[in-house]
Amino acid sequence: MASALYQSIEILGREKGIDPEIVVSAVEDAIALATRKFYKTVENMRGEMNRETGEIRAYVYKTVVETPELIEDPDNQLTLEQARELAPEVEVGGELRFYKDTTPLGRIAAQMAKQVIFQKVREAERDTVFNEYAHRAGEILTATVKRLEPMDVIFDLGKTEARMPKREQSRLEQFAVGERVRVVLLRVDRAAKGPQVIVSRAAPALVQSLFQSEVPEIYDGTVTIRAIAREAGERSKIAVMSRDKDVDPVGACVGMKGMRVQSIIRELRGEKIDIIEYSDEITTFAEKALQPAKVSRVSITDLAEKQIEVIVDDTQLSLAIGKKGQNVRLAAKLLQWKIDIKSEEEKRQEVEQQMQAMGGGPSTPIEQVVELGDAVMEKLIAAGITTVEALSDMTAEELSEIPGIGEKTVEKIAVAVRHYFGQYEEGEERPVPAPSEPTLIEGEEAIAAAAASDEAGDEVHSMTNSPEEILAGQAADAGSAEEISEFSTEDIAAVEDELSSSDANDANDAREADIELENDTVDELVEQAQEVSDEGIDNSGHDRG
């Protein structure tokens, strides 16, 4: 029958989950150490426990060597001759044990033995915990909150305790003692002083395990989770892909009326979850990863460094970046690529700057900004700012450093430059553009200019000049040397009648020419213009030769 001491050891082993023989070994080592300390010796000593009686004895063990010359440690070795006097059957290399009385051991020795036993038991317990949980990393465990420390939360796993550091806690979560929660096992820290098992509520593996437990398609492998990016307590992005073309991966994770994903959100205390479909094409995957923002285009800028450029509409830029950059940060984690996100306006300005750098850049004189005023313009030119481009690149602080320019003047300059580039805010009046002339091809421009010149000349002749001046002008055009004084009054009256008739004819011809401009060719228009010119010469009765 086992002794009461051994029975107590068995009970302790069951409570701690360790083998009773480990506890027995710890007791034997403790007795040997206490006896060695009591006798102040360095002899090789071992303890032995009788499981039937519970008696613990200490023995000194000495090794047998052949000759005295081979003895290196007299306290732990003896010659073959000396050994055979005590045990005739002993051989070289064997051991002889000598009983050491443990009766004199007092309170100090007993206390030392107790400390050794506790230490050995703790080490055995830690080894047992390590062997049980080391291979279960990433597994979901149900734990009970045992106590709350200033930085950590201690959980009870049943056989052992687990610790959740501050960095592994969700920012929005609060725990109460006795509350049961699901945690993910991160690792087992063998060298830790406190609980060895480290658990987390902030790891992406927790989201993945929750989806596996809630979505049957993920559990059986029809839908696979390709990537997860998470900021615990705020938002998670999960990329899923279906192995069956008839199964919608996103719909399977969301569930009917969102029941599946809502169950996971409740477990995560209200954390938002974005579920997107995975794509092997990185540009397509990037567009989906930045949802709910609408992406205009995606381009790969550096394949080796895994960097892409994303262009979005100006109205979508803040949505694509997200609150404090959260959306684009999670998308970058999901893709494992660097994302450079820009608006259409920023990209346009960047391209313009590159074009300016390649071509030397335009240099529009600052005088073109008419809203600046002469006084402000003189101050800017005096400060070395002579182009509109240089002025538009300056900040308000740089402008205020120019002598004679204050805050109101800076605002005036900003408005003037903005208006120069055609940017008007709501309520500002835009200048009314002057009506533009219809654009004509090169031949039509020449004909229209000739017709306008003739009409203008006719109008001048008929509206402003006297008959004498009209005749003088005709004489000059014909190369005639006649003097106006040679004409009689009757001749002048006849000329006036001819000019009035010519004006009417010219007006009719101009209207006909306008109608025929859309259908006639340039050559036909030139011929008609020549005919009009010949008729004018015949009517006036003068030779242009």
XYZ file of C-alpha atoms in Angstrom:
545
model
C 0.000 0.000 0.000
C 1.301 3.399 -0.895
C 2.329 5.687 1.883
C 0.433 8.846 2.790
C 3.286 10.941 1.363
C 3.123 9.237 -2.004
C -0.657 9.554 -2.085
C -0.315 13.306 -1.486
C 2.176 13.475 -4.338
C -0.282 11.737 -6.670
C -3.040 14.203 -5.733
C -0.705 17.140 -6.397
C 0.258 15.691 -9.779
C -3.378 15.370 -10.834
C -4.162 18.948 -9.786
C -1.191 20.396 -11.640
C -1.500 18.057 -14.590
C 1.981 16.611 -14.127
C 3.329 13.081 -13.688
C 3.650 11.998 -9.986
C 7.100 10.592 -10.739
C 8.253 14.122 -11.538
C 7.171 15.199 -8.056
C 8.901 12.171 -6.490
C 12.097 13.062 -8.338
C 11.805 16.628 -7.054
C 11.458 15.376 -3.451
C 14.513 13.105 -3.804
C 16.619 15.929 -5.285
C 15.518 18.244 -2.490
C 16.582 15.751 0.253
C 19.951 15.196 -1.407
C 20.609 18.946 -1.685
C 19.567 19.593 1.919
C 21.801 16.771 3.198
C 24.789 18.011 1.192
C 24.308 21.509 2.600
C 23.981 20.187 6.139
C 27.199 18.136 5.988
C 28.951 20.866 3.977
C 30.346 18.373 1.498
C 30.761 18.195 -2.249
C 30.165 14.481 -2.464
C 27.851 13.141 -5.191
C 24.663 12.588 -3.212
C 21.269 11.270 -4.251
C 17.998 10.808 -2.443
C 15.767 7.758 -2.631
C 12.138 7.511 -1.571
C 10.408 4.320 -0.527
C 6.915 4.548 -2.010
C 5.537 1.912 0.371
C 6.782 3.389 3.613
C 7.310 6.987 2.533
C 10.848 6.961 3.984
C 13.400 9.151 2.187
C 17.098 8.328 2.465
C 20.234 10.059 1.207
C 23.200 8.152 -0.263
C 26.719 9.140 -1.349
C 27.804 7.539 -4.630
C 31.499 6.945 -5.467
C 32.950 5.702 -8.750
C 35.510 2.866 -8.854
C 38.867 3.421 -10.660
C 41.635 0.884 -11.158
C 44.695 2.478 -9.523
C 45.348 5.307 -7.093
C 47.077 7.281 -9.867
C 43.778 7.548 -11.732
C 41.938 9.202 -8.876
C 41.074 12.814 -9.787
C 38.365 13.511 -7.173
C 39.034 11.759 -3.856
C 35.570 12.720 -2.536
C 33.756 10.929 -5.357
C 36.231 8.228 -6.443
C 37.978 5.227 -4.854
C 40.354 2.525 -6.050
C 39.335 -0.963 -7.091
C 41.195 -2.407 -4.104
C 39.280 -0.212 -1.656
C 35.968 -0.999 -3.339
C 36.461 -4.775 -3.261
C 37.009 -4.645 0.435
C 33.449 -3.413 0.704
C 31.912 -5.246 -2.254
C 33.999 -8.092 -3.736
C 31.945 -8.302 -6.976
C 32.434 -4.641 -7.987
C 34.322 -3.821 -11.197
C 36.155 -0.786 -12.554
C 33.654 1.940 -13.530
C 31.037 0.718 -11.115
C 29.559 2.707 -8.253
C 29.304 2.127 -4.542
C 26.778 3.941 -2.397
C 27.139 4.884 1.247
C 24.190 5.763 3.454
C 24.117 9.295 4.864
C 22.059 9.835 7.979
C 19.298 12.413 7.487
C 18.089 12.364 11.084
C 20.121 15.440 12.132
C 18.544 17.598 9.406
C 16.815 20.557 11.036
C 14.348 23.275 10.143
C 16.686 25.110 7.752
C 17.351 21.984 5.734
C 13.636 21.225 5.589
C 12.865 24.763 4.346
C 15.488 24.423 1.664
C 14.037 21.105 0.576
C 10.589 22.693 0.386
C 11.836 25.467 -1.918
C 13.511 22.959 -4.177
C 10.335 20.897 -4.409
C 8.244 23.955 -5.301
C 10.722 25.013 -7.952
C 10.817 21.583 -9.524
C 7.031 21.367 -9.533
C 6.700 24.795 -11.195
C 9.190 23.840 -13.873
C 7.336 20.606 -14.525
C 4.052 22.483 -14.710
C 5.463 24.979 -17.212
C 6.807 22.174 -19.350
C 3.397 20.540 -19.344
C 1.692 23.806 -20.406
C 4.236 24.378 -23.133
C 3.827 20.884 -24.533
C 0.043 21.222 -24.524
C -0.333 24.679 -26.133
C 2.834 25.225 -28.209
C 1.419 23.439 -31.268
C -1.986 25.177 -31.049
C -0.942 28.663 -32.170
C -3.742 30.404 -34.081
C -6.461 28.344 -32.436
C -9.575 29.952 -30.957
C -9.944 29.381 -27.211
C -12.837 30.190 -24.916
C -11.446 31.884 -21.817
C -12.833 33.455 -18.654
C -11.587 36.822 -17.418
C -9.828 36.066 -14.134
C -8.430 39.448 -13.174
C -7.656 42.868 -14.660
C -4.162 44.278 -14.311
C -3.096 47.857 -15.180
C -1.857 46.858 -18.640
C -2.789 43.198 -19.095
C -5.883 41.030 -18.824
C -5.442 37.607 -17.219
C -7.675 34.774 -18.469
C -8.374 31.374 -17.015
C -8.086 28.581 -19.574
C -8.930 25.813 -17.113
C -5.561 24.103 -16.713
C -3.512 27.276 -16.806
C -3.709 31.047 -17.083
C -3.298 33.156 -20.195
C -2.174 36.744 -20.543
C -3.396 39.338 -23.060
C -0.977 42.301 -23.317
C -2.174 45.837 -23.991
C -1.045 45.775 -27.616
C -3.167 42.694 -28.266
C -6.343 44.271 -26.907
C -8.999 45.963 -28.995
C -9.105 49.687 -28.332
C -12.884 49.771 -27.891
C -13.281 46.675 -25.706
C -13.811 46.609 -21.949
C -13.810 43.400 -19.895
C -15.395 42.372 -16.613
C -14.196 39.672 -14.238
C -15.986 36.400 -14.929
C -16.862 37.306 -18.523
C -16.383 34.582 -21.117
C -14.803 35.662 -24.394
C -13.185 34.013 -27.391
C -9.484 34.698 -27.892
C -6.873 33.520 -30.371
C -3.758 31.753 -29.081
C -0.698 33.637 -30.302
C 2.229 31.801 -28.754
C 3.612 30.179 -25.632
C 6.418 32.113 -23.954
C 8.548 29.593 -22.114
C 10.767 32.220 -20.482
C 7.954 34.387 -19.088
C 7.745 34.830 -15.330
C 3.949 34.980 -15.254
C 1.494 33.102 -17.461
C 3.204 31.581 -20.449
C 0.236 31.495 -22.836
C -0.194 34.745 -24.783
C -3.630 35.360 -26.300
C -5.023 38.173 -28.444
C -8.257 39.847 -29.470
C -6.539 42.099 -32.041
C -4.933 39.504 -34.326
C -6.325 39.012 -37.864
C -6.394 35.293 -37.102
C -9.360 35.923 -34.791
C -11.430 37.270 -37.708
C -10.389 34.358 -39.889
C -11.331 31.792 -37.237
C -14.691 33.475 -36.643
C -15.481 33.335 -40.361
C -14.496 29.669 -40.459
C -16.903 28.907 -37.631
C -19.772 31.005 -39.044
C -19.494 30.326 -42.804
C -19.842 26.656 -43.860
C -18.396 27.401 -47.307
C -15.152 28.561 -45.711
C -15.077 25.590 -43.346
C -15.403 23.045 -46.189
C -12.946 24.904 -48.444
C -15.371 26.075 -51.155
C -14.551 29.686 -50.268
C -11.050 30.567 -49.155
C -9.759 33.614 -47.314
C -6.775 34.990 -49.248
C -5.882 38.035 -47.171
C -6.959 39.920 -44.055
C -6.039 43.424 -42.918
C -7.269 44.605 -39.544
C -7.208 47.558 -37.195
C -8.749 46.062 -34.091
C -11.927 47.699 -32.858
C -12.363 49.927 -35.919
C -12.317 48.187 -39.311
C -11.197 45.003 -41.044
C -10.870 44.149 -44.731
C -11.072 40.525 -45.840
C -10.430 39.219 -49.372
C -12.197 35.978 -50.297
C -12.168 33.761 -53.368
C -14.461 30.939 -54.476
C -13.270 27.614 -55.886
C -16.737 27.028 -57.351
C -17.866 29.410 -60.079
C -21.478 28.971 -58.981
C -20.751 30.208 -55.435
C -20.518 33.928 -54.769
C -17.739 34.298 -52.172
C -18.883 37.680 -50.894
C -22.522 36.619 -50.658
C -21.588 33.422 -48.816
C -19.699 35.420 -46.172
C -22.422 38.033 -45.777
C -25.251 35.517 -45.527
C -28.959 36.036 -45.976
C -29.832 39.545 -44.828
C -26.302 39.808 -43.442
C -26.909 37.276 -40.669
C -23.491 35.616 -40.871
C -21.382 38.748 -40.901
C -23.560 40.426 -38.271
C -22.850 37.559 -35.881
C -19.115 38.145 -36.324
C -19.515 41.909 -35.885
C -21.295 41.346 -32.576
C -18.478 39.100 -31.384
C -15.972 41.836 -32.326
C -17.999 44.454 -30.403
C -19.192 46.439 -33.434
C -16.047 46.391 -35.546
C -16.782 47.210 -39.218
C -15.919 44.526 -41.777
C -15.399 45.041 -45.534
C -15.664 41.838 -47.586
C -14.199 42.043 -51.100
C -13.556 39.531 -53.854
C -9.943 38.570 -54.397
C -8.320 39.012 -57.813
C -4.926 37.855 -59.098
C -4.716 41.044 -61.176
C -3.191 43.596 -58.808
C -4.839 46.622 -60.460
C -8.297 45.061 -60.204
C -7.608 43.925 -56.649
C -6.519 47.470 -55.720
C -9.747 48.961 -57.067
C -11.805 46.574 -54.947
C -9.589 46.994 -51.879
C -10.198 50.758 -51.844
C -13.965 50.382 -51.739
C -16.283 52.142 -51.023
C -14.332 54.781 -52.978
C -14.615 54.676 -56.789
C -11.212 54.449 -58.462
C -10.605 56.095 -61.833
C -7.490 54.122 -62.794
C -4.616 52.131 -61.287
C -1.109 51.859 -62.681
C 1.992 49.994 -61.504
C 4.844 52.444 -60.942
C 7.506 50.088 -59.572
C 7.092 46.347 -59.908
C 10.259 45.474 -57.992
C 9.327 47.639 -55.002
C 5.633 46.654 -55.277
C 4.360 50.199 -55.638
C 1.203 51.310 -57.457
C -0.386 54.669 -58.221
C -4.139 55.105 -57.790
C -6.018 58.020 -59.348
C -9.453 58.930 -58.030
C -11.895 61.719 -58.735
C -11.456 64.864 -56.655
C -14.735 64.149 -54.851
C -13.611 60.598 -53.993
C -10.164 61.435 -52.600
C -11.178 61.827 -48.947
C -13.313 58.663 -49.127
C -10.460 56.667 -50.655
C -7.999 57.822 -48.010
C -10.449 57.256 -45.176
C -10.521 58.609 -41.642
C -6.920 59.308 -40.607
C -5.776 57.337 -43.671
C -7.425 54.153 -42.427
C -8.951 52.984 -45.728
C -5.806 53.295 -47.828
C -3.686 51.898 -44.974
C -5.809 48.764 -44.721
C -5.827 48.408 -48.515
C -2.022 48.556 -48.559
C -1.856 45.843 -45.880
C -4.340 43.720 -47.810
C -2.422 44.037 -51.087
C 1.023 44.072 -49.458
C 1.867 46.824 -51.951
C 2.696 50.477 -51.427
C -0.164 52.694 -52.607
C 0.320 56.271 -53.801
C -3.158 57.775 -54.085
C -3.809 61.039 -55.948
C -6.763 63.042 -57.190
C -7.321 63.922 -60.828
C -6.327 67.525 -60.169
C -3.108 66.530 -58.412
C -2.207 64.216 -61.269
C -2.935 66.937 -63.813
C -0.702 69.390 -61.991
C 2.022 66.782 -61.732
C 1.876 66.121 -65.473
C 1.940 69.852 -66.198
C 5.003 70.282 -64.002
C 6.722 67.418 -65.763
C 5.897 68.917 -69.157
C 7.169 72.292 -68.001
C 10.378 70.716 -66.764
C 10.867 68.922 -70.093
C 10.132 71.988 -72.226
C 11.683 74.635 -70.008
C 8.218 75.692 -68.824
C 6.045 78.569 -69.961
C 6.752 82.086 -68.814
C 3.593 84.156 -68.947
C 4.309 87.810 -68.027
C 2.715 88.874 -64.792
C 1.150 91.821 -66.598
C -1.408 89.370 -68.031
C -3.144 89.245 -64.608
C -5.028 92.488 -65.049
C -6.869 92.227 -61.699
C -3.649 92.750 -59.742
C -3.459 96.478 -60.356
C -0.412 98.570 -61.165
C 0.700 99.160 -57.560
C 0.669 95.485 -56.573
C 2.269 94.515 -59.861
C 5.141 96.924 -59.304
C 5.800 95.473 -55.837
C 5.817 91.937 -57.211
C 8.142 92.817 -60.063
C 10.431 94.595 -57.615
C 10.564 91.383 -55.593
C 11.657 89.430 -58.686
C 8.280 87.839 -59.471
C 7.809 88.457 -63.173
C 5.766 85.474 -64.379
C 2.286 84.166 -63.608
C 3.698 80.677 -63.007
C 6.098 81.912 -60.329
C 3.285 83.842 -58.654
C 0.889 80.870 -58.628
C 3.530 78.619 -56.996
C 4.041 80.987 -54.053
C 2.336 80.410 -50.701
C 0.535 83.038 -48.647
C 3.432 83.146 -46.186
C 5.930 83.796 -48.982
C 3.777 86.585 -50.421
C 3.363 88.267 -47.030
C 7.156 88.515 -46.726
C 7.293 90.858 -49.738
C 7.574 94.523 -48.589
C 4.312 96.413 -48.893
C 2.056 93.358 -49.179
C -0.286 92.584 -46.297
C -2.973 90.009 -45.632
C -5.664 91.766 -47.679
C -3.282 92.158 -50.595
C -2.409 88.458 -50.386
C -6.117 87.612 -50.618
C -6.479 89.947 -53.581
C -3.529 88.284 -55.349
C -4.958 84.822 -54.708
C -8.331 85.825 -56.176
C -6.701 87.480 -59.191
C -4.559 84.418 -59.960
C -7.545 82.121 -59.508
C -9.611 84.214 -61.896
C -6.739 84.270 -64.367
C -6.843 80.478 -64.538
C -10.634 80.521 -64.914
C -11.496 79.314 -61.413
C -14.525 81.100 -59.965
C -16.299 80.348 -56.725
C -20.056 80.356 -56.329
C -21.413 83.896 -56.393
C -18.465 85.395 -58.284
C -19.268 87.036 -61.615
C -17.464 85.723 -64.632
C -16.457 88.219 -67.354
C -18.727 88.081 -70.406
C -16.623 86.890 -73.389
C -16.746 88.955 -76.572
C -18.683 87.295 -79.440
C -16.280 85.421 -81.637
C -16.258 85.582 -85.447
C -16.984 82.351 -87.331
C -13.823 80.484 -88.208
C -13.049 80.396 -91.928
C -10.561 78.421 -93.889
C -7.581 80.221 -95.389
C -9.117 80.964 -98.791
C -12.412 82.012 -97.268
C -10.609 84.400 -94.910
C -8.999 86.159 -97.866
C -12.285 86.506 -99.711
C -14.168 87.663 -96.620
C -11.445 90.224 -95.943
C -11.697 91.502 -99.544
C -15.481 91.706 -99.344
C -15.293 93.506 -96.004
C -12.754 95.902 -97.438
C -14.972 96.628 -100.431
C -18.046 97.110 -98.268
C -16.148 99.338 -95.884
C -14.776 101.318 -98.818
C -18.214 101.667 -100.367
C -19.689 102.766 -97.091
C -16.963 105.361 -96.699
C -17.561 106.566 -100.245
C -21.296 106.804 -99.902
C -21.646 107.859 -96.280
C -18.781 110.230 -95.486
C -17.097 111.559 -98.651
C -18.304 114.366 -100.833
C -18.799 113.755 -104.554
C -15.494 115.498 -105.281
C -13.634 113.240 -102.826
C -15.333 110.128 -104.264
C -14.246 111.040 -107.778
C -10.744 111.803 -106.575
C -10.576 108.398 -104.939
C -11.760 106.671 -108.104
C -9.263 108.560 -110.127
C -6.487 107.474 -107.770
C -7.605 103.822 -107.956
C -7.655 103.934 -111.788
C -4.243 105.559 -112.002
C -5.793 108.587 -113.763
C -4.194 112.019 -113.670
C -7.465 113.850 -114.177
C -8.238 116.731 -111.892
C -11.570 116.985 -110.100
C -12.051 120.453 -111.473
C -12.414 119.058 -115.032
C -15.751 117.398 -114.113
C -18.962 119.273 -114.654
C -21.941 119.377 -112.332
C -23.822 116.980 -114.586
C -20.906 114.504 -114.483
C -20.805 114.616 -110.692
C -24.594 113.973 -110.473
C -24.256 111.002 -112.870
C -21.439 109.577 -110.757
C -23.552 109.811 -107.606
C -26.386 107.866 -109.297
C -23.940 105.197 -110.468
C -22.441 104.891 -106.958
C -25.866 104.451 -105.356
C -26.704 101.722 -107.850
C -23.272 100.135 -107.258
C -23.829 100.152 -103.467
C -27.119 98.293 -103.864
C -25.550 95.804 -106.251
C -22.599 95.261 -103.919
C -24.898 94.574 -100.951
C -26.891 92.023 -102.960
C -23.711 90.370 -104.171
C -22.375 90.142 -100.623
C -25.535 88.422 -99.420
C -25.347 85.956 -102.299
C -21.712 85.291 -101.546
C -22.518 84.548 -97.902
C -25.170 82.021 -98.956
C -22.842 80.299 -101.444
C -19.861 80.098 -99.061
C -21.058 76.789 -97.582
C -21.271 74.970 -100.926
C -18.868 76.657 -103.394
C -15.184 75.954 -103.558
C -12.481 78.524 -102.969
C -11.743 78.763 -106.694
C -15.385 79.558 -107.529
C -15.457 82.224 -104.855
C -12.306 83.791 -106.297
C -13.867 83.842 -109.781
C -17.049 85.444 -108.449
C -14.992 88.039 -106.591
C -13.140 88.776 -109.850
C -16.472 89.150 -111.714
C -17.725 91.540 -109.035
C -14.522 93.532 -109.414
C -14.892 93.647 -113.245
C -18.504 94.771 -112.981
C -17.444 97.549 -110.620
C -14.850 98.701 -113.136
C -17.363 98.668 -116.021
C -19.962 100.546 -113.995
C -17.519 103.245 -112.971
C -16.254 103.627 -116.563
C -12.596 103.611 -115.524
C -9.766 101.240 -116.381
C -7.743 99.866 -113.456
C -4.886 99.044 -115.820
